[in-house]
């Protein structure tokens, strides 16, 4: 069957499934819209949480980051999974016991202040909009490949689909849709990885194939072969950690960890389970489901990089006479060129493509300087979607990956849009400005907020401040610097008062945003950055993605100092904190 027809059929079938579920589970009340009526099974909730959290950054972008960063890319794996353990142990059960729908509700009630609630909403909106920019880029890339159109039209198509099912379904529709999306996503990620691992190493499991030897090459390990070809092209070895300094590695891992634990759209999932103990079970199941993808990603990145280099240099690196001929390039390269995410540039006479590191050209590069074509751009975010085509896998596998990529971007975009809409309609309108608003008007306000967020994120998704995973890492840094400290101190430090919490959130938010904007541009607008975004330009060598850890430290220091200098919280608030933290005999039913 023709590839294009196959992709349309598979993606169309998965869409029919998602939209059918959204209509079947259509929210009839605000309780169902926000937290699915608090009646979701922990295993199902774990699966939905995994889909919500394993975004386009995980599915589309993370293997691409690992492919191009090598071993250094593992900081993203460590940070994102480690944070989940923190969330499961330190936050999820206590917040579920507190029994509020949203993070701003918890902050408003715990710190007995509408001002604190409004500041928490502002933090949540900044985090969620930054995060959704990365998702919209993923949506655009997946749709531009599937429809074979420019990135702009891919984005418009993706925004339309996100709007239909996120606005219709609310949390109840999203929960069950995300279970279906998780199944599609995990199949789409692991099936091609198994095929490619068998092709290259003879190992069925990609996890063991990564450390295995290449088929047909006696005793040559995949990673050794990859190290050798990258060095021959003028790049650093794949298995070194030179991309980050030790300080940056620590700060980035920490920011991703505590940022994960402070993510509003993931925390809200723990309010959808019936009992407190189910919140912990949900987190445990989510970690199992996430681990399936996260342990496969390093193998996908390494094997894809090896296959790409072999496609460009079929006769071996340095054998310029047998480099790939431009007019004979594979169909997948032509398709990605149409999207604008892959580019070749003609250097001079000659028909062959020469790929090497122009900043550190190997000795053989002198022979081909100014000749033939150069691979000018290979966007990291296309690697996973192109992977089955690079390896020459059957059409149905390529179609499955297209469906998985779209599922990954849509599932998180929907969860984030719900967090944005509930922050505006539930926390600001009903909680602060219009307490007597009817349920019908509250739902309408929530849906209008989603429309605004989709349009803004779509515009910024066209001109993002980095690859999908890098943009998402900025959102994690903002969550680390703002919400995580205030949630932790709200649960474990009963002396923390409203003045301290408000000051801490504002200090963390402004310090981190200022640092990010210095390097990424004011409001992420292209051309407005004041400092170069590279290790030489970073202050003390700290990357914008890793600054969230510094922001969190500043948040805690400011909050503790201000709370010590002002009156302690009322006794009933201190008693409330004690009751949330101390287990009770009837906790299971609360």
Coordinates of C-alpha atoms in Angstrom, one line a residue:
X1 CA 0.0 0.0 0.0
X2 CA 1.2 3.5 -0.8
X3 CA 2.9 5.2 2.2
X4 CA 0.8 8.4 2.1
X5 CA -2.4 6.4 2.1
X6 CA -1.2 4.1 4.9
X7 CA -0.3 7.2 7.1
X8 CA -3.7 8.7 6.4
X9 CA -5.5 5.5 7.3
X10 CA -3.5 4.9 10.6
X11 CA -3.6 8.5 11.8
X12 CA -7.3 8.8 10.8
X13 CA -8.2 5.6 12.7
X14 CA -6.4 6.9 15.9
X15 CA -8.1 10.3 15.5
X16 CA -11.5 8.7 15.2
X17 CA -10.7 6.8 18.4
X18 CA -9.6 9.9 20.3
X19 CA -12.5 12.1 19.2
X20 CA -15.0 9.2 19.8
X21 CA -13.7 8.9 23.4
X22 CA -13.9 12.7 23.9
X23 CA -17.6 12.7 22.8
X24 CA -18.4 9.5 24.8
X25 CA -16.8 11.0 28.0
X26 CA -18.0 14.5 27.4
X27 CA -17.9 16.5 30.6
X28 CA -21.3 17.4 32.0
X29 CA -20.2 19.2 35.2
X30 CA -17.2 21.2 36.4
X31 CA -16.1 18.3 38.6
X32 CA -15.9 16.0 35.5
X33 CA -14.3 18.8 33.4
X34 CA -11.5 19.5 35.9
X35 CA -10.8 16.2 37.7
X36 CA -12.9 13.5 35.9
X37 CA -15.3 13.3 38.9
X38 CA -12.4 11.9 41.1
X39 CA -13.2 8.3 39.9
X40 CA -10.3 7.1 37.8
X41 CA -8.6 3.7 38.5
X42 CA -4.9 4.1 39.6
X43 CA -3.5 1.9 36.8
X44 CA -5.6 3.8 34.2
X45 CA -4.6 7.1 35.8
X46 CA -0.9 6.1 35.8
X47 CA -1.2 5.4 32.1
X48 CA -2.9 8.7 31.4
X49 CA -0.3 10.5 33.5
X50 CA 2.5 8.8 31.5
X51 CA 0.9 10.0 28.3
X52 CA 0.3 13.5 29.7
X53 CA 3.9 13.8 30.8
X54 CA 5.7 12.0 28.0
X55 CA 5.1 14.9 25.7
X56 CA 6.4 15.7 22.2
X57 CA 9.7 16.5 24.1
X58 CA 10.0 12.9 25.2
X59 CA 8.6 11.2 22.1
X60 CA 9.8 13.4 19.3
X61 CA 12.7 15.4 20.7
X62 CA 14.6 13.5 23.5
X63 CA 16.1 10.8 21.3
X64 CA 17.1 13.6 18.9
X65 CA 18.9 15.4 21.7
X66 CA 20.6 12.2 22.8
X67 CA 21.6 11.5 19.2
X68 CA 23.3 14.9 18.8
X69 CA 24.5 15.4 22.4
X70 CA 25.6 11.7 23.0
X71 CA 26.0 10.7 26.6
X72 CA 25.5 14.3 27.8
X73 CA 21.9 14.0 26.8
X74 CA 21.3 11.6 29.6
X75 CA 20.8 14.5 32.0
X76 CA 17.3 14.9 30.5
X77 CA 16.6 11.2 31.3
X78 CA 17.9 11.5 34.8
X79 CA 16.1 14.8 35.6
X80 CA 12.7 13.9 34.2
X81 CA 12.5 10.4 35.8
X82 CA 14.1 11.4 39.1
X83 CA 11.6 14.2 39.5
X84 CA 8.8 11.7 39.2
X85 CA 10.0 9.9 42.3
X86 CA 10.2 13.2 44.2
X87 CA 6.6 14.0 43.2
X88 CA 5.3 10.5 44.2
X89 CA 6.9 10.7 47.6
X90 CA 6.9 14.3 48.6
X91 CA 3.9 16.0 46.9
X92 CA 1.2 13.8 45.3
X93 CA -0.3 12.1 48.4
X94 CA -0.3 15.3 50.5
X95 CA -1.9 17.4 47.8
X96 CA -4.6 14.7 47.2
X97 CA -5.2 14.6 50.9
X98 CA -5.6 18.4 51.0
X99 CA -8.4 17.7 48.4
X100 CA -8.2 20.7 46.1
X101 CA -8.6 20.7 42.3
X102 CA -5.6 22.9 41.4
X103 CA -2.2 24.1 42.6
X104 CA -3.4 27.8 42.9
X105 CA -6.3 26.5 45.1
X106 CA -3.9 24.8 47.4
X107 CA -1.7 27.9 47.5
X108 CA -4.7 30.2 48.1
X109 CA -6.1 28.1 51.0
X110 CA -2.8 27.0 52.6
X111 CA -1.5 30.6 52.6
X112 CA -5.0 32.1 53.4
X113 CA -4.6 34.7 50.7
X114 CA -6.2 35.5 47.3
X115 CA -3.0 37.4 46.4
X116 CA -1.0 34.2 46.9
X117 CA -3.5 32.4 44.7
X118 CA -3.2 35.1 41.9
X119 CA 0.6 34.9 42.0
X120 CA 0.4 31.1 41.8
X121 CA -1.9 31.5 38.8
X122 CA 0.5 33.9 37.1
X123 CA 3.4 31.3 37.7
X124 CA 1.2 28.5 36.4
X125 CA 0.3 30.4 33.2
X126 CA 4.0 31.3 32.5
X127 CA 5.1 27.7 33.0
X128 CA 2.2 26.2 31.0
X129 CA 2.5 28.6 28.1
X130 CA 6.3 28.1 27.8
X131 CA 5.7 24.3 27.9
X132 CA 2.9 24.4 25.3
X133 CA 5.2 26.3 22.9
X134 CA 7.4 23.1 22.8
X135 CA 4.3 20.9 22.3
X136 CA 3.0 23.1 19.5
X137 CA 6.3 22.8 17.7
X138 CA 6.0 19.0 18.1
X139 CA 2.4 19.1 16.8
X140 CA 3.5 21.2 13.8
X141 CA 6.4 18.9 12.9
X142 CA 4.3 15.8 13.2
X143 CA 1.5 17.2 11.1
X144 CA 3.8 18.8 8.5
X145 CA 5.4 15.3 7.9
X146 CA 2.1 13.5 7.9
X147 CA 0.4 16.1 5.5
X148 CA 3.7 16.7 3.6
X149 CA 3.3 20.5 4.0
X150 CA 5.3 23.4 5.3
X151 CA 5.7 23.8 9.1
X152 CA 3.2 26.7 9.2
X153 CA 0.3 24.6 7.7
X154 CA 1.3 21.6 9.9
X155 CA 0.9 23.9 13.0
X156 CA -2.5 25.2 11.9
X157 CA -3.8 21.7 11.3
X158 CA -2.5 20.5 14.7
X159 CA -4.0 23.6 16.5
X160 CA -7.4 22.8 15.0
X161 CA -7.4 19.2 16.3
X162 CA -6.1 20.1 19.8
X163 CA -8.9 22.7 20.0
X164 CA -11.6 20.2 19.0
X165 CA -11.0 17.5 21.6
X166 CA -9.4 19.5 24.5
X167 CA -12.3 22.0 24.4
X168 CA -15.0 19.3 24.1
X169 CA -13.8 16.8 26.6
X170 CA -12.3 18.5 29.6
X171 CA -10.4 16.2 32.1
X172 CA -12.8 13.3 31.8
X173 CA -12.4 13.1 28.0
X174 CA -8.7 13.8 28.3
X175 CA -8.1 11.0 30.8
X176 CA -9.6 8.3 28.7
X177 CA -8.2 9.7 25.4
X178 CA -4.8 9.7 27.0
X179 CA -4.9 6.0 27.9
X180 CA -5.6 5.3 24.2
X181 CA -2.8 7.7 23.2
X182 CA -0.3 6.1 25.6
X183 CA -1.0 2.7 23.9
X184 CA -0.5 4.2 20.4
X185 CA 2.6 6.1 21.6
X186 CA 4.4 3.2 23.2
X187 CA 3.8 0.9 20.3
X188 CA 4.9 3.6 17.8
X189 CA 8.1 4.1 19.8
X190 CA 9.1 0.5 20.7
X191 CA 8.1 -1.4 17.5
X192 CA 10.6 0.5 15.2
X193 CA 13.3 0.4 17.9
X194 CA 12.9 -3.4 18.1
X195 CA 13.2 -3.7 14.3
X196 CA 16.3 -1.4 14.1
X197 CA 18.0 -3.2 17.1
X198 CA 17.5 -6.6 15.3
X199 CA 18.8 -5.1 12.0
X200 CA 22.0 -3.6 13.6
X201 CA 22.8 -5.9 16.5
X202 CA 20.6 -8.9 16.4
X203 CA 19.2 -8.0 19.8
X204 CA 15.4 -8.1 20.2
X205 CA 15.5 -5.6 23.1
X206 CA 16.8 -2.1 22.1
X207 CA 18.1 -1.6 25.7
X208 CA 20.5 -4.5 25.3
X209 CA 21.2 -3.7 21.6
X210 CA 22.7 -0.4 22.6
X211 CA 25.5 -2.2 24.4
X212 CA 25.7 -5.0 21.8
X213 CA 28.0 -5.7 18.9
X214 CA 27.2 -4.9 15.3
X215 CA 25.9 -7.8 13.2
X216 CA 28.4 -8.9 10.6
X217 CA 31.3 -7.0 12.2
X218 CA 33.2 -9.3 14.5
X219 CA 33.3 -7.9 18.0
X220 CA 32.8 -4.3 17.1
X221 CA 30.4 -2.6 19.6
X222 CA 27.7 -0.3 18.3
X223 CA 28.9 2.6 20.6
X224 CA 32.6 2.1 19.6
X225 CA 31.7 2.2 15.9
X226 CA 29.6 5.4 16.5
X227 CA 32.5 7.0 18.5
X228 CA 34.9 6.2 15.6
X229 CA 32.7 7.6 12.8
X230 CA 31.9 10.8 14.7
X231 CA 35.6 11.5 15.4
X232 CA 36.3 10.9 11.7
X233 CA 33.7 13.5 10.9
X234 CA 35.3 16.1 13.2
X235 CA 32.7 15.7 16.1
X236 CA 33.4 14.7 19.7
X237 CA 33.0 11.1 20.8
X238 CA 29.4 10.0 21.4
X239 CA 30.2 8.4 24.8
X240 CA 31.8 11.5 26.3
X241 CA 30.0 14.1 28.5
X242 CA 31.7 17.2 27.0
X243 CA 28.5 19.0 26.1
X244 CA 27.9 20.2 29.7
X245 CA 30.3 21.3 32.4
X246 CA 29.9 19.4 35.8
X247 CA 28.2 22.5 37.3
X248 CA 25.7 22.8 34.4
X249 CA 25.0 19.0 34.5
X250 CA 24.2 19.2 38.2
X251 CA 22.0 22.4 37.9
X252 CA 20.1 21.2 34.8
X253 CA 19.4 17.7 36.3
X254 CA 18.3 19.4 39.6
X255 CA 16.1 21.9 37.7
X256 CA 14.4 19.1 35.7
X257 CA 13.9 17.0 38.8
X258 CA 12.3 19.6 41.0
X259 CA 10.6 21.2 38.0
X260 CA 8.9 17.8 37.3
X261 CA 7.7 17.7 40.8
X262 CA 6.2 21.2 40.5
X263 CA 4.4 20.7 37.2
X264 CA 0.9 21.9 37.5
X265 CA -0.7 19.9 34.7
X266 CA 0.8 16.6 36.1
X267 CA 0.0 17.4 39.8
X268 CA -3.7 17.9 38.8
X269 CA -3.8 14.3 37.7
X270 CA -3.4 13.1 41.3
X271 CA -6.7 14.8 42.2
X272 CA -8.6 12.4 39.7
X273 CA -8.1 9.3 41.9
X274 CA -10.7 8.2 44.5
X275 CA -8.4 7.9 47.6
X276 CA -5.2 9.3 49.0
X277 CA -3.3 6.0 48.7
X278 CA -4.3 5.7 45.1
X279 CA -2.3 8.9 44.4
X280 CA 0.9 7.1 45.3
X281 CA -0.1 4.0 43.3
X282 CA -0.8 6.2 40.3
X283 CA 2.6 7.7 40.5
X284 CA 4.2 4.3 40.8
X285 CA 2.3 3.0 37.7
X286 CA 3.1 6.2 35.8
X287 CA 6.8 5.6 36.5
X288 CA 6.6 2.0 35.1
X289 CA 4.9 3.2 31.9
X290 CA 7.3 6.1 31.5
X291 CA 10.3 3.8 32.0
X292 CA 9.4 1.7 28.9
X293 CA 9.9 4.7 26.7
X294 CA 12.8 6.3 28.6
X295 CA 15.0 3.2 28.6
X296 CA 14.4 2.8 24.9
X297 CA 15.3 6.5 24.0
X298 CA 19.1 6.2 24.2
X299 CA 19.1 3.2 21.9
X300 CA 16.8 5.0 19.4
X301 CA 19.1 8.1 19.4
X302 CA 22.4 6.1 19.0
X303 CA 21.0 3.7 16.3
X304 CA 19.4 6.5 14.3
X305 CA 22.6 8.5 14.3
X306 CA 24.6 5.5 13.1
X307 CA 22.0 4.9 10.3
X308 CA 22.1 8.6 9.2
X309 CA 25.9 8.6 8.9
X310 CA 25.8 5.4 6.9
X311 CA 23.1 6.8 4.6
X312 CA 25.3 9.9 3.9
X313 CA 28.6 7.9 3.7
X314 CA 27.6 4.5 2.3
X315 CA 31.2 3.7 1.4
X316 CA 32.5 4.7 4.8
X317 CA 33.5 8.0 6.3
X318 CA 36.4 9.6 4.4
X319 CA 35.6 7.7 1.2
X320 CA 34.4 10.8 -0.6
X321 CA 34.2 9.0 -4.0
X322 CA 31.3 6.9 -2.6
X323 CA 29.5 9.6 -0.6
X324 CA 25.7 9.8 -1.2
X325 CA 24.7 11.4 -4.6
X326 CA 22.3 14.3 -4.0
X327 CA 19.9 13.4 -6.9
X328 CA 19.7 9.8 -5.6
X329 CA 18.9 10.8 -2.0
X330 CA 16.2 8.7 -0.3
X331 CA 12.5 9.7 -0.5
X332 CA 12.4 10.5 3.3
X333 CA 15.0 13.2 2.8
X334 CA 12.9 14.8 0.0
X335 CA 9.8 14.7 2.2
X336 CA 11.6 16.4 5.1
X337 CA 13.1 19.0 2.8
X338 CA 9.5 19.9 1.8
X339 CA 8.8 20.8 5.5
X340 CA 11.9 23.1 5.7
X341 CA 13.3 21.1 8.6
X342 CA 16.1 19.5 6.5
X343 CA 18.2 21.5 4.1
X344 CA 21.1 20.7 1.6
X345 CA 23.2 23.6 0.2
X346 CA 25.1 23.4 -3.1
X347 CA 28.8 24.3 -2.5
X348 CA 30.0 24.1 -6.1
X349 CA 30.4 21.5 -8.9
X350 CA 29.9 17.9 -8.1
X351 CA 26.9 15.7 -7.3
X352 CA 27.9 14.1 -3.9
X353 CA 26.8 15.2 -0.4
X354 CA 29.7 15.8 2.1
X355 CA 28.8 15.8 5.8
X356 CA 31.4 16.8 8.5
X357 CA 31.9 19.3 11.3
X358 CA 32.8 22.7 9.6
X359 CA 34.1 24.0 13.0
X360 CA 36.6 21.2 13.2
X361 CA 37.0 19.7 9.7
X362 CA 38.7 16.4 9.3
X363 CA 41.8 16.0 7.1
X364 CA 39.8 14.6 4.1
X365 CA 37.5 17.6 4.1
X366 CA 40.2 19.7 2.3
X367 CA 39.7 17.4 -0.8
X368 CA 36.0 18.3 -1.1
X369 CA 36.0 21.9 0.1
X370 CA 33.7 24.0 -2.2
X371 CA 32.4 20.9 -4.0
X372 CA 29.0 19.1 -4.3
X373 CA 26.4 19.6 -1.5
X374 CA 26.5 20.0 2.2
X375 CA 23.9 18.9 4.8
X376 CA 23.2 22.4 6.1
X377 CA 20.3 21.6 8.5
X378 CA 19.0 18.4 10.1
X379 CA 16.5 19.5 12.8
X380 CA 16.9 17.3 15.9
X381 CA 13.2 17.1 16.3
X382 CA 12.6 15.1 13.1
X383 CA 14.9 12.2 14.1
X384 CA 12.3 9.9 15.7
X385 CA 9.7 10.5 13.1
X386 CA 12.2 9.9 10.3
X387 CA 13.9 6.9 12.1
X388 CA 11.8 4.0 10.5
X389 CA 12.3 5.5 7.0
X390 CA 16.1 5.9 7.6
X391 CA 16.2 2.2 8.5
X392 CA 14.0 1.2 5.5
X393 CA 11.2 -0.3 7.7
X394 CA 7.8 -1.3 6.3
X395 CA 5.2 1.4 5.5
X396 CA 2.9 0.4 8.4
X397 CA 5.7 1.1 10.9
X398 CA 6.3 4.5 9.4
X399 CA 2.6 5.2 9.6
X400 CA 2.5 4.0 13.2
X401 CA 5.3 6.4 14.2
X402 CA 3.5 9.3 12.6
X403 CA 0.4 8.5 14.7
X404 CA 2.5 8.1 17.8
X405 CA 4.2 11.5 17.3
X406 CA 0.9 13.2 16.9
X407 CA -0.5 11.4 19.9
X408 CA 2.5 12.5 22.0
X409 CA 2.2 16.2 21.2
X410 CA -1.6 16.3 21.4
X411 CA -1.8 14.4 24.8
X412 CA 0.4 16.9 26.6
X413 CA -1.0 20.0 24.8
X414 CA -4.5 19.0 25.9
X415 CA -3.3 18.5 29.6
X416 CA -1.6 21.9 29.5
X417 CA -4.5 23.7 28.0
X418 CA -6.7 22.2 30.7
X419 CA -4.3 23.6 33.4
X420 CA -4.4 27.0 31.7
X421 CA -8.2 27.1 31.4
X422 CA -8.8 25.9 35.0
X423 CA -6.3 28.5 36.3
X424 CA -8.2 31.3 34.5
X425 CA -11.8 30.2 35.0
X426 CA -11.7 28.2 38.3
X427 CA -8.9 30.0 40.2
X428 CA -9.2 33.6 38.9
X429 CA -12.8 34.1 37.9
X430 CA -14.6 31.8 40.4
X431 CA -12.0 31.9 43.1
X432 CA -11.2 35.6 43.2
X433 CA -13.2 38.0 40.9
X434 CA -16.6 36.3 40.3
X435 CA -17.4 33.9 43.2
X436 CA -21.1 33.6 42.2
X437 CA -20.4 32.7 38.5
X438 CA -22.6 29.9 37.2
X439 CA -21.1 26.5 36.2
X440 CA -22.2 27.1 32.6
X441 CA -20.4 30.4 32.4
X442 CA -17.4 29.0 34.2
X443 CA -17.1 26.2 31.6
X444 CA -17.5 28.8 28.8
X445 CA -14.7 31.0 30.3
X446 CA -12.4 27.9 30.6
X447 CA -13.0 27.1 26.9
X448 CA -12.4 30.6 25.7
X449 CA -9.1 30.6 27.8
X450 CA -8.1 27.5 25.9
X451 CA -8.7 29.2 22.5
X452 CA -6.5 32.1 23.5
X453 CA -3.7 29.8 24.8
X454 CA -3.8 27.7 21.5
X455 CA -3.4 30.8 19.3
X456 CA -0.5 32.2 21.4
X457 CA 1.3 28.9 21.7
X458 CA 0.8 28.3 17.9
X459 CA 2.4 31.6 17.0
X460 CA 5.4 31.1 19.4
X461 CA 5.6 27.4 18.2
X462 CA 6.5 28.8 14.7
X463 CA 9.5 30.7 16.2
X464 CA 10.5 28.7 19.2
X465 CA 13.5 29.6 21.4
X466 CA 15.0 26.1 20.8
X467 CA 14.2 22.5 20.0
X468 CA 11.1 21.0 21.6
X469 CA 13.0 19.4 24.5
X470 CA 15.0 22.6 25.2
X471 CA 11.8 24.7 25.3
X472 CA 10.2 22.2 27.6
X473 CA 13.3 22.3 29.9
X474 CA 12.8 26.0 30.2
X475 CA 9.3 25.4 31.5
X476 CA 10.7 22.9 34.0
X477 CA 13.2 25.5 35.2
X478 CA 10.3 27.9 35.8
X479 CA 8.3 25.3 37.7
X480 CA 11.4 24.5 39.8
X481 CA 11.9 28.2 40.6
X482 CA 8.3 29.1 41.5
X483 CA 5.8 26.3 42.4
X484 CA 8.0 23.5 43.7
X485 CA 9.4 25.5 46.7
X486 CA 6.1 26.9 47.7
X487 CA 4.4 23.5 47.6
X488 CA 7.2 21.9 49.6
X489 CA 7.2 24.7 52.2
X490 CA 3.4 24.7 52.3
X491 CA 3.4 21.0 53.2
X492 CA 6.5 20.6 55.4
X493 CA 7.1 24.1 57.0
X494 CA 4.1 25.2 59.0
X495 CA 5.8 28.5 59.9
X496 CA 5.7 29.6 56.3
X497 CA 3.2 32.5 56.0
X498 CA 1.5 34.2 53.0
X499 CA 4.1 37.1 52.9
X500 CA 6.9 34.6 52.6
X501 CA 5.2 32.5 50.0
X502 CA 4.3 35.4 47.8
X503 CA 7.8 36.9 48.0
X504 CA 9.4 33.6 47.3
X505 CA 7.3 32.9 44.2
X506 CA 7.8 36.4 42.8
X507 CA 11.6 36.3 43.4
X508 CA 11.9 32.9 41.8
X509 CA 9.7 33.9 38.8
X510 CA 11.4 37.2 38.0
X511 CA 15.0 36.0 38.6
X512 CA 14.5 32.9 36.3
X513 CA 12.5 34.7 33.6
X514 CA 15.0 37.6 33.4
X515 CA 17.9 35.1 33.0
X516 CA 16.0 33.2 30.3
X517 CA 15.0 36.3 28.4
X518 CA 18.7 37.6 28.4
X519 CA 19.6 34.6 26.2
X520 CA 16.4 33.5 24.5
X521 CA 14.9 37.0 23.8
X522 CA 12.3 39.1 25.5
X523 CA 9.0 37.0 25.6
X524 CA 10.9 34.6 23.3
X525 CA 10.6 37.0 20.4
X526 CA 13.4 36.4 17.8
X527 CA 16.2 39.0 17.7
X528 CA 15.6 40.4 21.2
X529 CA 18.3 38.4 23.1
X530 CA 20.9 40.6 24.8
X531 CA 23.6 37.9 25.3
X532 CA 24.8 35.0 23.1
X533 CA 23.1 31.7 24.0
X534 CA 26.3 29.6 24.2
X535 CA 28.6 28.4 27.0
X536 CA 30.9 31.4 26.4
X537 CA 28.0 33.8 26.8
X538 CA 26.3 32.2 29.9
X539 CA 26.9 34.0 33.2
X540 CA 29.3 31.7 35.3
X541 CA 28.6 29.1 32.6
X542 CA 25.1 28.5 33.8
X543 CA 22.7 27.6 31.0
X544 CA 19.1 29.1 30.8
X545 CA 17.7 25.6 31.2
X546 CA 19.7 25.0 34.4
X547 CA 19.0 28.4 36.0
X548 CA 15.8 27.1 37.6
X549 CA 17.8 25.5 40.4
X550 CA 19.3 28.9 41.3
X551 CA 15.8 30.4 41.0
X552 CA 14.5 27.8 43.5
X553 CA 17.3 28.5 46.0
X554 CA 16.6 32.3 45.7
X555 CA 12.8 31.5 46.2
X556 CA 13.5 29.5 49.4
X557 CA 15.9 32.1 50.9
X558 CA 13.5 35.0 50.2
X559 CA 10.5 33.1 51.5
X560 CA 12.2 32.0 54.8
X561 CA 13.6 35.5 55.5
X562 CA 10.3 37.3 54.9
X563 CA 8.3 34.7 56.9
X564 CA 10.7 35.0 59.9
X565 CA 10.3 38.8 59.8
X566 CA 6.5 38.7 59.7
X567 CA 3.7 37.2 61.8
X568 CA 3.3 33.4 61.8
X569 CA 0.3 31.9 60.1
X570 CA -3.0 31.6 62.1
X571 CA -3.2 28.5 64.4
X572 CA -5.9 26.8 62.3
X573 CA -3.6 26.9 59.3
X574 CA -0.8 25.4 61.2
X575 CA -3.2 22.7 62.5
X576 CA -4.3 22.1 58.9
X577 CA -0.7 21.6 57.8
X578 CA -0.2 19.1 60.6
X579 CA -3.3 17.2 59.6
X580 CA -2.3 16.9 56.0
X581 CA 1.1 15.6 56.8
X582 CA 0.2 13.1 59.6
X583 CA -1.6 9.9 58.5
X584 CA -5.0 9.2 60.0
X585 CA -6.9 6.0 60.5
X586 CA -9.6 7.1 58.0
X587 CA -7.1 8.6 55.5
X588 CA -7.9 5.9 52.9
X589 CA -11.5 7.1 52.7
X590 CA -10.8 10.8 52.8

